[in-house]
Every structure is written in structure tokens, then in C-alpha cells.
XYZ file of C-alpha atoms in Angstrom:
559
model
C 0.000 0.000 0.000
C 1.381 3.436 -0.853
C 2.360 5.928 1.827
C -0.416 8.331 0.806
C -3.103 5.668 1.222
C -1.666 4.638 4.566
C -2.019 8.190 5.917
C -5.699 8.411 5.005
C -7.452 10.857 7.335
C -4.410 12.870 8.401
C -3.713 13.898 4.797
C -6.869 16.010 4.976
C -5.334 17.846 7.934
C -1.737 18.406 6.798
C -1.533 18.215 2.972
C -1.560 21.220 0.660
C -0.713 24.899 0.908
C -4.045 25.725 2.510
C -3.131 23.491 5.456
C -0.084 25.561 6.393
C -1.744 26.976 9.553
C -2.400 23.478 10.876
C 1.154 22.404 10.075
C 2.461 25.472 11.869
C 0.597 24.462 15.001
C 1.948 20.919 14.769
C 5.526 22.159 14.288
C 5.216 23.818 17.686
C 4.549 20.407 19.294
C 7.515 18.763 17.579
C 6.578 17.890 13.989
C 9.227 18.023 11.248
C 8.745 18.053 7.498
C 9.242 14.282 7.482
C 6.569 13.768 10.170
C 3.880 15.254 7.956
C 4.391 12.319 5.575
C 3.798 9.731 8.315
C 0.540 8.184 9.516
C -0.614 9.893 12.701
C -1.408 7.701 15.696
C -3.346 9.136 18.617
C -2.375 7.696 22.001
C -5.387 8.024 24.311
C -4.135 7.927 27.891
C -6.394 7.607 30.916
C -3.612 8.593 33.313
C -4.381 10.313 36.594
C -3.140 10.075 40.148
C -6.748 9.812 41.360
C -6.570 6.055 41.636
C -4.006 3.222 41.648
C -5.711 1.766 38.580
C -4.410 4.597 36.389
C -1.485 6.148 38.236
C 1.118 4.460 35.993
C -0.570 4.856 32.627
C 1.416 7.966 31.663
C 4.506 5.747 31.441
C 2.604 3.114 29.480
C 1.464 5.793 27.029
C 5.093 6.810 26.454
C 5.970 3.246 25.475
C 2.940 2.960 23.176
C 4.041 6.193 21.488
C 7.565 4.805 21.062
C 6.136 1.683 19.446
C 4.123 3.706 16.953
C 7.041 6.010 16.150
C 9.503 3.160 15.706
C 7.098 1.451 13.307
C 7.010 4.498 11.047
C 4.159 6.516 12.474
C 3.965 9.843 14.261
C 2.365 9.635 17.691
C 0.415 12.321 19.508
C -0.668 11.712 23.101
C -3.817 13.070 24.680
C -5.673 12.413 27.903
C -9.197 11.580 28.828
C -10.758 11.383 32.267
C -11.045 8.637 34.803
C -12.935 8.338 38.068
C -12.490 5.904 40.920
C -15.317 3.570 41.839
C -13.363 2.305 44.830
C -13.206 5.811 46.278
C -16.729 6.954 45.398
C -18.682 3.794 46.271
C -21.212 4.447 49.009
C -21.165 8.200 48.287
C -23.393 10.297 46.024
C -20.399 10.973 43.772
C -20.753 7.404 42.514
C -23.612 8.720 40.368
C -20.916 10.010 38.012
C -19.222 6.640 37.551
C -21.215 5.152 34.688
C -21.610 8.650 33.256
C -17.815 8.718 32.921
C -17.960 5.861 30.404
C -19.917 8.126 28.054
C -17.638 11.116 28.716
C -14.575 8.979 27.921
C -16.100 7.609 24.716
C -17.233 11.080 23.681
C -13.841 12.643 24.396
C -11.843 10.036 22.458
C -14.228 10.357 19.533
C -14.033 14.153 19.788
C -10.252 14.480 19.955
C -9.410 11.846 17.356
C -12.212 13.001 15.090
C -11.091 16.620 15.269
C -7.363 16.031 14.915
C -7.617 13.558 12.058
C -5.653 10.670 13.526
C -5.224 7.698 11.222
C -5.101 5.188 14.067
C -5.522 5.035 17.820
C -4.008 3.255 20.791
C -6.128 3.623 23.929
C -4.836 2.598 27.348
C -7.318 2.035 30.172
C -6.989 0.700 33.674
C -10.307 1.177 35.430
C -13.846 -0.132 35.039
C -15.400 2.573 32.857
C -12.442 3.735 30.813
C -12.056 0.333 29.189
C -15.509 0.114 27.561
C -15.372 3.889 27.090
C -12.152 3.564 25.096
C -13.591 0.790 22.948
C -16.797 2.729 22.294
C -14.884 5.855 21.262
C -12.609 3.928 18.911
C -15.515 1.938 17.488
C -17.529 5.037 16.648
C -14.591 6.486 14.692
C -13.855 3.112 13.052
C -10.188 3.802 12.429
C -7.466 1.174 12.981
C -7.223 0.852 16.750
C -5.716 -1.219 19.556
C -6.682 -1.263 23.221
C -4.082 -1.801 25.963
C -5.023 -2.833 29.492
C -3.104 -1.063 32.247
C -2.657 -4.316 34.165
C -3.571 -5.790 37.522
C -2.446 -4.812 41.004
C -0.480 -7.070 43.344
C -2.257 -8.562 46.390
C -2.077 -6.682 49.669
C -0.870 -8.060 52.964
C -2.514 -11.358 53.919
C -3.895 -11.776 50.403
C -6.159 -8.730 50.665
C -7.589 -6.319 48.127
C -10.111 -3.476 47.966
C -13.051 -5.815 48.604
C -11.327 -6.930 51.799
C -11.560 -3.338 53.005
C -15.248 -2.967 52.127
C -16.090 -6.208 53.902
C -13.951 -5.261 56.894
C -16.288 -2.291 57.396
C -19.161 -4.736 57.841
C -17.063 -6.943 60.118
C -16.328 -3.924 62.297
C -20.046 -3.045 62.426
C -20.869 -6.487 63.805
C -17.991 -6.346 66.296
C -15.873 -9.019 64.642
C -12.836 -6.735 64.310
C -11.828 -3.571 66.147
C -10.788 -0.168 64.795
C -7.094 -1.075 64.885
C -7.675 -4.195 62.798
C -9.816 -2.245 60.334
C -7.026 0.321 59.998
C -4.506 -2.444 59.334
C -6.587 -3.803 56.452
C -7.152 -0.288 55.101
C -3.428 0.505 55.238
C -2.106 -2.635 53.531
C -4.714 -3.886 51.060
C -3.723 -1.612 48.143
C 0.076 -1.846 47.722
C 0.604 0.086 44.474
C -0.414 0.609 40.836
C -2.888 -1.542 38.981
C -6.541 -2.422 38.755
C -8.434 -4.192 41.528
C -7.022 -7.664 41.944
C -9.939 -10.096 41.560
C -12.121 -10.948 38.591
C -13.928 -7.712 39.240
C -15.095 -5.377 36.482
C -11.652 -4.134 35.372
C -10.125 -7.575 34.881
C -13.410 -8.847 33.469
C -13.542 -6.144 30.812
C -9.854 -6.464 29.969
C -10.397 -10.191 29.380
C -13.549 -9.543 27.355
C -11.756 -7.025 25.147
C -8.904 -9.441 24.481
C -11.402 -12.173 23.589
C -13.187 -9.645 21.376
C -9.935 -9.265 19.428
C -9.313 -5.590 20.244
C -6.143 -6.035 22.320
C -3.002 -8.035 21.694
C -2.800 -11.616 22.998
C -1.890 -11.590 26.685
C -2.674 -7.917 27.290
C -5.489 -8.651 29.745
C -3.404 -10.787 32.100
C -0.261 -8.845 32.928
C 0.940 -7.138 36.079
C 0.603 -3.361 35.953
C 4.238 -2.844 36.876
C 6.201 -5.237 34.673
C 8.463 -5.346 31.650
C 5.783 -7.481 29.990
C 3.291 -4.650 30.189
C 5.759 -2.121 28.779
C 6.448 -4.436 25.854
C 2.698 -4.888 25.347
C 2.404 -1.115 24.950
C 5.250 -0.890 22.451
C 3.792 -3.729 20.413
C 0.367 -2.080 20.442
C 1.823 1.089 18.981
C 3.427 -0.897 16.197
C 0.309 -3.015 15.670
C -1.698 0.058 14.666
C 0.647 0.642 11.748
C 0.097 -2.938 10.606
C -3.663 -2.439 10.838
C -3.343 0.747 8.787
C -1.295 -1.059 6.171
C -3.937 -3.782 5.930
C -6.910 -1.417 6.346
C -8.337 -3.384 9.282
C -10.819 -1.386 11.326
C -12.815 -2.048 14.536
C -15.902 -3.021 12.541
C -13.859 -5.764 10.867
C -12.954 -7.147 14.302
C -15.966 -6.384 16.514
C -18.407 -8.713 14.784
C -21.362 -10.576 16.225
C -19.203 -13.707 16.569
C -16.458 -11.734 18.325
C -18.959 -10.522 20.919
C -20.045 -14.107 21.451
C -16.377 -14.954 22.118
C -16.189 -12.136 24.660
C -19.318 -13.347 26.446
C -17.974 -16.907 26.511
C -14.698 -15.862 28.136
C -16.472 -13.637 30.680
C -18.631 -16.586 31.729
C -15.720 -19.031 31.944
C -13.874 -16.554 34.177
C -16.880 -15.913 36.447
C -16.779 -12.238 35.494
C -18.708 -9.171 36.605
C -22.364 -8.426 35.828
C -21.127 -5.076 34.535
C -19.848 -6.960 31.495
C -23.470 -7.363 30.397
C -24.044 -3.618 30.504
C -20.758 -2.745 28.809
C -20.830 -5.389 26.073
C -24.340 -4.268 25.099
C -23.036 -0.689 24.852
C -19.911 -1.675 22.918
C -22.003 -3.690 20.449
C -24.279 -0.688 19.946
C -21.224 1.389 18.978
C -20.604 -0.871 15.959
C -24.272 -1.587 15.156
C -24.020 -5.229 16.210
C -27.333 -6.577 17.464
C -26.749 -7.949 20.968
C -29.460 -8.584 23.559
C -29.818 -9.848 27.110
C -31.085 -13.173 25.829
C -27.794 -13.758 24.017
C -26.074 -14.041 27.391
C -28.517 -16.754 28.417
C -28.233 -18.618 25.122
C -24.435 -18.699 25.307
C -24.462 -19.285 29.054
C -26.458 -22.481 28.680
C -23.447 -24.227 27.163
C -20.478 -22.422 28.748
C -19.280 -23.434 32.236
C -17.636 -21.316 34.927
C -14.057 -22.583 35.203
C -12.161 -19.916 37.156
C -11.872 -19.976 40.959
C -11.263 -16.241 41.165
C -12.452 -13.574 43.569
C -14.955 -12.341 44.585
C -16.673 -15.729 44.855
C -13.482 -17.762 44.520
C -10.092 -17.916 46.194
C -7.524 -16.513 43.777
C -6.483 -13.148 42.380
C -5.641 -12.047 38.856
C -1.932 -11.798 39.638
C -1.980 -15.507 40.429
C -3.673 -16.248 37.107
C -0.958 -14.175 35.416
C 1.687 -16.427 36.983
C 0.247 -19.553 35.358
C -0.237 -18.096 31.877
C -3.187 -15.703 31.993
C -6.293 -16.336 29.916
C -4.643 -17.645 26.722
C -4.580 -21.314 27.845
C -8.212 -20.955 28.904
C -9.139 -19.541 25.501
C -7.260 -22.390 23.792
C -9.259 -24.889 25.867
C -12.524 -23.187 24.939
C -11.527 -23.039 21.268
C -10.617 -26.721 21.164
C -13.984 -27.530 22.744
C -15.803 -25.626 20.007
C -16.948 -22.867 22.346
C -15.138 -19.992 20.572
C -15.297 -18.753 16.971
C -11.705 -19.243 15.863
C -12.081 -17.447 12.534
C -12.659 -14.014 14.097
C -10.125 -11.382 13.048
C -8.046 -9.654 15.747
C -5.746 -6.629 16.056
C -2.739 -8.814 15.230
C -4.145 -9.102 11.717
C -4.533 -12.811 12.384
C -7.536 -14.822 13.451
C -8.178 -15.838 17.037
C -7.303 -19.440 16.168
C -4.005 -18.351 14.633
C -3.159 -16.311 17.746
C -3.768 -19.365 19.922
C -1.624 -21.769 17.904
C 1.074 -23.267 20.098
C -0.359 -21.972 23.392
C 0.657 -24.426 26.106
C -1.858 -25.697 28.669
C -1.795 -24.573 32.278
C 0.846 -26.223 34.475
C -0.040 -29.458 36.239
C -1.412 -29.030 39.750
C -2.747 -25.471 39.379
C -6.141 -24.928 41.022
C -7.188 -21.599 39.540
C -8.748 -22.781 36.258
C -10.687 -26.024 36.419
C -10.897 -28.479 33.493
C -14.040 -28.594 31.385
C -15.074 -31.940 32.875
C -14.867 -30.566 36.434
C -16.321 -27.045 36.225
C -17.103 -24.841 39.176
C -20.557 -24.395 37.637
C -21.793 -26.276 34.593
C -23.424 -23.222 33.067
C -23.242 -19.460 33.355
C -23.242 -17.533 36.622
C -24.751 -14.557 34.752
C -28.486 -15.127 34.856
C -31.041 -12.912 33.126
C -34.254 -12.927 35.162
C -37.697 -11.848 34.025
C -41.044 -11.732 35.762
C -43.638 -9.286 37.011
C -40.913 -7.401 38.893
C -38.606 -7.064 35.853
C -40.589 -7.367 32.600
C -37.625 -6.136 30.529
C -35.072 -8.186 32.440
C -32.687 -8.081 35.363
C -29.181 -9.489 35.771
C -28.085 -11.726 38.624
C -24.703 -13.183 39.452
C -25.425 -16.696 40.724
C -22.310 -18.790 41.272
C -24.240 -21.570 42.976
C -22.667 -20.894 46.364
C -25.630 -18.663 47.230
C -28.157 -21.283 46.170
C -30.474 -20.826 43.216
C -33.748 -19.895 44.945
C -34.657 -17.208 47.456
C -38.049 -16.205 48.801
C -38.192 -13.485 51.404
C -39.826 -10.366 52.754
C -39.185 -7.053 51.029
C -37.438 -4.336 52.982
C -37.626 -1.264 50.766
C -35.174 1.639 50.602
C -35.324 4.703 48.373
C -31.541 5.127 48.160
C -28.250 3.355 48.744
C -27.347 5.578 51.706
C -30.566 4.790 53.544
C -30.032 1.080 52.985
C -26.383 1.037 54.082
C -27.201 2.859 57.298
C -29.848 0.284 58.239
C -27.605 -2.670 57.371
C -24.806 -1.359 59.586
C -27.303 -0.682 62.381
C -28.443 -4.293 62.220
C -31.970 -3.519 60.989
C -31.657 -5.908 58.041
C -32.295 -9.464 59.154
C -32.052 -12.991 57.760
C -34.889 -13.668 55.323
C -35.065 -10.090 54.034
C -35.048 -9.160 50.366
C -33.448 -5.738 50.400
C -34.914 -3.501 47.674
C -32.964 -0.386 46.645
C -34.791 1.641 44.023
C -34.497 4.960 42.184
C -30.845 4.107 41.546
C -31.196 3.227 37.858
C -29.583 5.057 34.911
C -32.266 7.778 34.937
C -33.405 7.561 38.531
C -30.035 7.885 40.242
C -29.182 9.305 37.905
C -26.106 7.282 37.045
C -26.906 3.693 38.098
C -24.594 3.494 41.095
C -22.906 0.279 42.139
C -24.261 -1.190 45.363
C -20.863 -2.404 46.585
C -21.118 -0.827 50.029
C -24.481 -2.467 50.893
C -23.500 -5.871 49.506
C -20.148 -5.761 51.302
C -21.871 -4.706 54.528
C -24.271 -7.649 54.174
C -21.326 -10.014 53.738
C -19.401 -8.399 56.589
C -22.357 -8.811 58.925
C -22.512 -12.504 58.103
C -25.791 -12.325 56.164
C -24.464 -13.301 52.741
C -26.370 -16.574 52.620
C -29.581 -15.355 54.237
C -30.321 -11.951 52.667
C -30.990 -11.118 49.005
C -30.652 -7.670 47.434
C -32.373 -6.364 44.303
C -31.995 -2.967 42.669
C -32.431 -0.995 39.473
C -28.854 0.090 40.103
C -25.932 -2.216 39.452
C -23.155 -4.000 41.281
C -19.418 -3.817 41.500
C -17.542 -6.765 40.098
C -16.503 -7.280 43.692
C -20.061 -7.823 44.906
C -21.144 -11.336 45.722
C -24.044 -12.991 47.470
C -27.647 -13.341 46.251
C -27.814 -10.068 44.336
C -29.935 -8.941 41.380
C -29.355 -5.673 39.525
C -30.244 -3.833 36.316
C -33.969 -4.309 37.056
C -35.784 -2.937 34.006
C -37.894 -0.910 33.555
C -36.331 1.063 36.374
C -38.448 2.536 39.147
C -38.410 6.129 37.920
C -39.886 4.962 34.608
C -42.777 3.336 36.447
C -41.330 -0.133 36.524
C -42.940 -2.515 39.049
C -40.013 -2.006 41.417
C -41.532 1.411 42.141
C -44.614 -0.060 43.856
C -43.006 -2.714 46.051
C -43.844 -2.189 49.735
C -41.969 -3.407 52.790
C -43.567 -6.665 53.858
C -44.342 -7.880 50.329
C -43.040 -11.311 49.422
C -40.529 -11.647 46.591
C -39.242 -14.814 44.935
C -36.027 -15.072 42.957
C -35.530 -18.354 41.088
C -32.331 -18.761 39.087
C -33.440 -22.159 37.781
C -36.608 -20.855 36.103
C -35.002 -17.425 35.553
C -37.872 -15.639 37.298
C -38.106 -12.695 39.670
C -41.612 -12.095 40.937
C -43.514 -9.964 43.363
C -46.047 -12.257 45.006
C -49.084 -10.087 44.217
C -51.818 -10.689 41.683
C -51.875 -8.639 38.492
C -54.841 -6.585 39.640
C -53.046 -5.416 42.798
C -49.939 -4.510 40.806
C -52.021 -2.512 38.303
C -53.854 -0.734 41.102
C -50.616 0.285 42.802
C -49.100 1.473 39.525
C -52.180 3.620 38.829
C -51.687 5.348 42.180
C -47.927 5.786 41.715
C -46.619 9.280 41.013
C -43.330 9.786 39.212
C -40.840 11.594 41.493
C -39.337 14.871 40.410
C -35.962 14.494 38.654
C -33.243 14.562 41.299
C -31.180 17.061 39.261
C -32.043 19.554 36.543
C -28.639 21.011 35.631
C -25.269 19.716 34.562
C -23.947 16.420 33.282
C -26.196 14.249 35.459
C -29.300 16.008 34.169
C -28.159 15.608 30.559
C -27.381 11.953 31.192
C -30.784 11.277 32.778
C -32.567 12.755 29.762
C -30.514 10.880 27.162
C -29.719 7.500 28.709
C -31.326 4.311 27.470
C -32.474 1.454 29.676
C -29.952 -0.822 31.349
C -31.415 -3.613 29.204
C -30.029 -1.698 26.207
C -26.601 -0.987 27.720
C -27.441 2.430 29.225
C -26.018 4.202 26.190
C -26.616 7.891 25.509
C -26.584 7.890 21.709
C -29.512 5.594 20.933
C -31.795 7.703 18.786
C -33.275 5.073 16.488
């Protein structure tokens, strides 16, 4: 392919006498005459010192830029935002978390679209900037590679951020004292990297690799490692190869590729947030993906990984035995992955997995297919008179598959958390937290603090929790989120009263309020929609534009 064709979009920005003003601006940031003849590669960095997940990404971006430059491109680095779920959970600021996914996608699309980059490398390390990066790159549909920032090391005594959340509940019940709580707080987060279990960050990194949008191995590397630096350099070079071969995100992010991503998420026991994010990512490339697809695929894919939060091991320990590539090879050989899907290497998934060795003998992290942790998916889509459009549960089997209890209704996360810590929530309760959906929050907060408090108080096997909000990848127990329609849209969750009986059945995939249809209709007729909680700023805009959780909670669905 000729040099001019390789440059594509950037030629519209820098070629010709009438583009002299733009070239003058670029000379000020380091361009030479030769650079104007090179393909331009935007390096989207999510660096900030707000959170350990992203505190090292500035260095990773430098290595990605080097890789692009050494391969014959000209790199330009720009930043987008990140927020910290771990810091904001349990606080009203968490309303901005899911909103940040849209801001990140919008900003990458905006910068790269304006500047005329030919290709993009995006580096993300936290829950929302990973799908946000993919969505931004997908909308532009220019040759692109995603790089995961990598996982954190375990804290003292094999602890992580979820250990701290659950220690709060243990302190509330008197199991540990303030000094012990402080010890966990002070040692659980030892340095850079994303939260250490198969929580949302590691789940989405794995899903993106299975999707074909990151290089093989990128999702299972330590944040601070030579391996991760090399991954970044190779990603920068890979974009030039994609440009040469004219391979774009829409060539990679096909329906079959999304099925591969779902399969790997299930096998790893990944976060319910993957459902929300994969729906949104598919929307960005006009791939039809629905909640029922997760159930269809989940019927034949087992959970194989014994990883936190429900299991014993951390991502860093999976890294030590080979990451997810041997798992993907196992799934491919069993006919559970589409091997002909194209990836950012320019090769198919099957070609990438050629020669991948199996896990070492004696490892206990990934179980064999004939001895799964669960024979089918832990991600269960429930429907019933309480969630006509669907809800998402994470049922590993350890919680049981059926729960019937008495509703204890709360209008916000804060109100619920306070009562849990006071001991007001008892065995047999079905905790209902409503008006926390995408519109009602607004922002669809994660209910990590309440679920962790329930676990810390020793109620994990005797209390269920349902919400139109969502859950952290670190949440576990009998929890159901994404209830749709959400309460503020007049979904049945809005008319549940404390004392009502609720049944959750993961075998029949039902979630039902034990009232007859006439009583439900009567209550809904009397229900009055609350006033919007905000009427200015980004949250107000989000509430007006956001789609249902059952559609990925995207903000650009106008069809």
C-alpha cells in the first residue's frame, strides 16, 4: 500500500498549501517536514493520580508512542478522564461513575475526530475507561488497539479493595476492632494496577482481548512489569500494521467476536457489569446484541475460574500460570469460541492461539471442562412481574439458586447502608434499593457498600438484594441488579412495599412480586413519578438521554 493511502485521514489535515496553519501548530509540538508524511497515531491515555488503577498509565502511554514512532508513524498523546469507583462507592459521587464511560467515549471520539488521527491506541486501567475507550474507537472506526493497564499485586494477607469494604461490615458487627480495620485499610492496596480479583476491570480487559481488540496476553499482565511495557510498544506498532492492511474495529468487533467475549467472561466468572458494557460496545458498531444472548451462550459455557470475589484466587496468580490464553485455547478446542474471528494482530483468534501451552499441572485456579465450578453461566437474566424487561443476577451456585423473602424497601443506597450497619436488616429479608437506575439515580450506582456490609455482617447466605442500580464486580451474594424498567420509569419495582413477598428463582429465571396482576395494576395507577433529582449539569443531561440498562445504558440511541 502506498504511503499516501496509509495516511488516510491525516492527509486532509496536513496536505496542501491551505493546510499551512495546521502544520504550523503541529511544528510547535515537535513535527518536522518528514513527520507530515507519516501516519498519525493518537495515544489516548487515561492517566491520573486519582486512583491506583491509572497512576502508571502515563509511562505506558510513552511506550505505546515509542512503538508507533519506531514502526514508522507519528504519535500524539492526549488524555481523557477517569474516576475511581473504589473511592466513590457508598457516596453520592458514585452517580458520576457510569456517566464517565460516556464522557470517555465522547472525548476520544471528539479528539481523534477533530485532529484527524489515522489510528488510535487507547490505554485504560479502570472499570469505565475500558468500555469507554472501545466505544470511542468503534464510533470512529479507524485502525485501533486497546491496551489494558494491568492488575495490582495482592495486599498483605492476600487482601484487596473488597477486603476493606467487607472489613467495614465486620467492624459493624464487632468481629474486628478499629485497629484491625485500619490495618486492612493501610495494607490492602500496595501500588499501581486495577483491583485484583475478577472484578469489572479484569473482566472487561479479558472480554476485550477475547473480542480481538487487544493483543494476545494484554489482559493478564501485572501493571508494573516489563511485559506490560512491551505490550504497549507492540500495540503502537500493531496500529501501523492495521493501517497497512486497512483493518478497522468493525472488521474485528463482529457478532461472533462478541459471542467470544461473552464466553470468556462466563468461563472466568466475570462481573455483571460486562453485560451492561458489552451491550453498549455492540451498539457502537451496530451489532445486534441482547440480554437473551447471554442466556443462550451461558447455557453451554461453564464457569471454570476460581477467582475472587466468589473464589479464592487473584488475577496476579492467574498471570503467573499463563493468563487467559490457555483458557481460551481450551474453549476453542472444545468448540466454544469462533476461531475465525479477526483480531488486532491481523490474524484470526485461532491463529493467535496456535502453540499456546496448557496450564501447568497441579494449578487450582482454572478447572478443566469436565470438572467445572458451575456447569453453566453464573450470569443469569431474570424476568417476571418485577422485571418485565429483564434483570441481571450473578449466581455462582454458592448462594443457592432460589430465594423467597420479605421485602425491605429503601429509596436510596445511603438509607439502605445505614440500616444494614445498624443491624436492621435481618435474615430472610429481600433488600430492595430503588431509584438508583440510569435515569433515577441518575447514574446507576454500584451497590458495593451495601453488599459488602451484608457479607461483613454474616448475612451473605440469608439476605438477598435487588436494585435498578448495578453492582461492582466485587459484589457477591444473592444479588440482582439492572432491574428494568427502572423505578423512575414506572417499573414494578416502584410499587413494592416493605412486607411484600418476593421470589427469585435462578433455575426458572424468574423474579416475581407475590401479588396478583390486579393489585400490581392498582398500585401502579396510584404511583406518582418523582421529580428528577437534578435539573442542571452532566447528570441532568445523562438522565434525559440514557437508554435502559437492558439496552446498555447508552446515551446515543436515537433510532
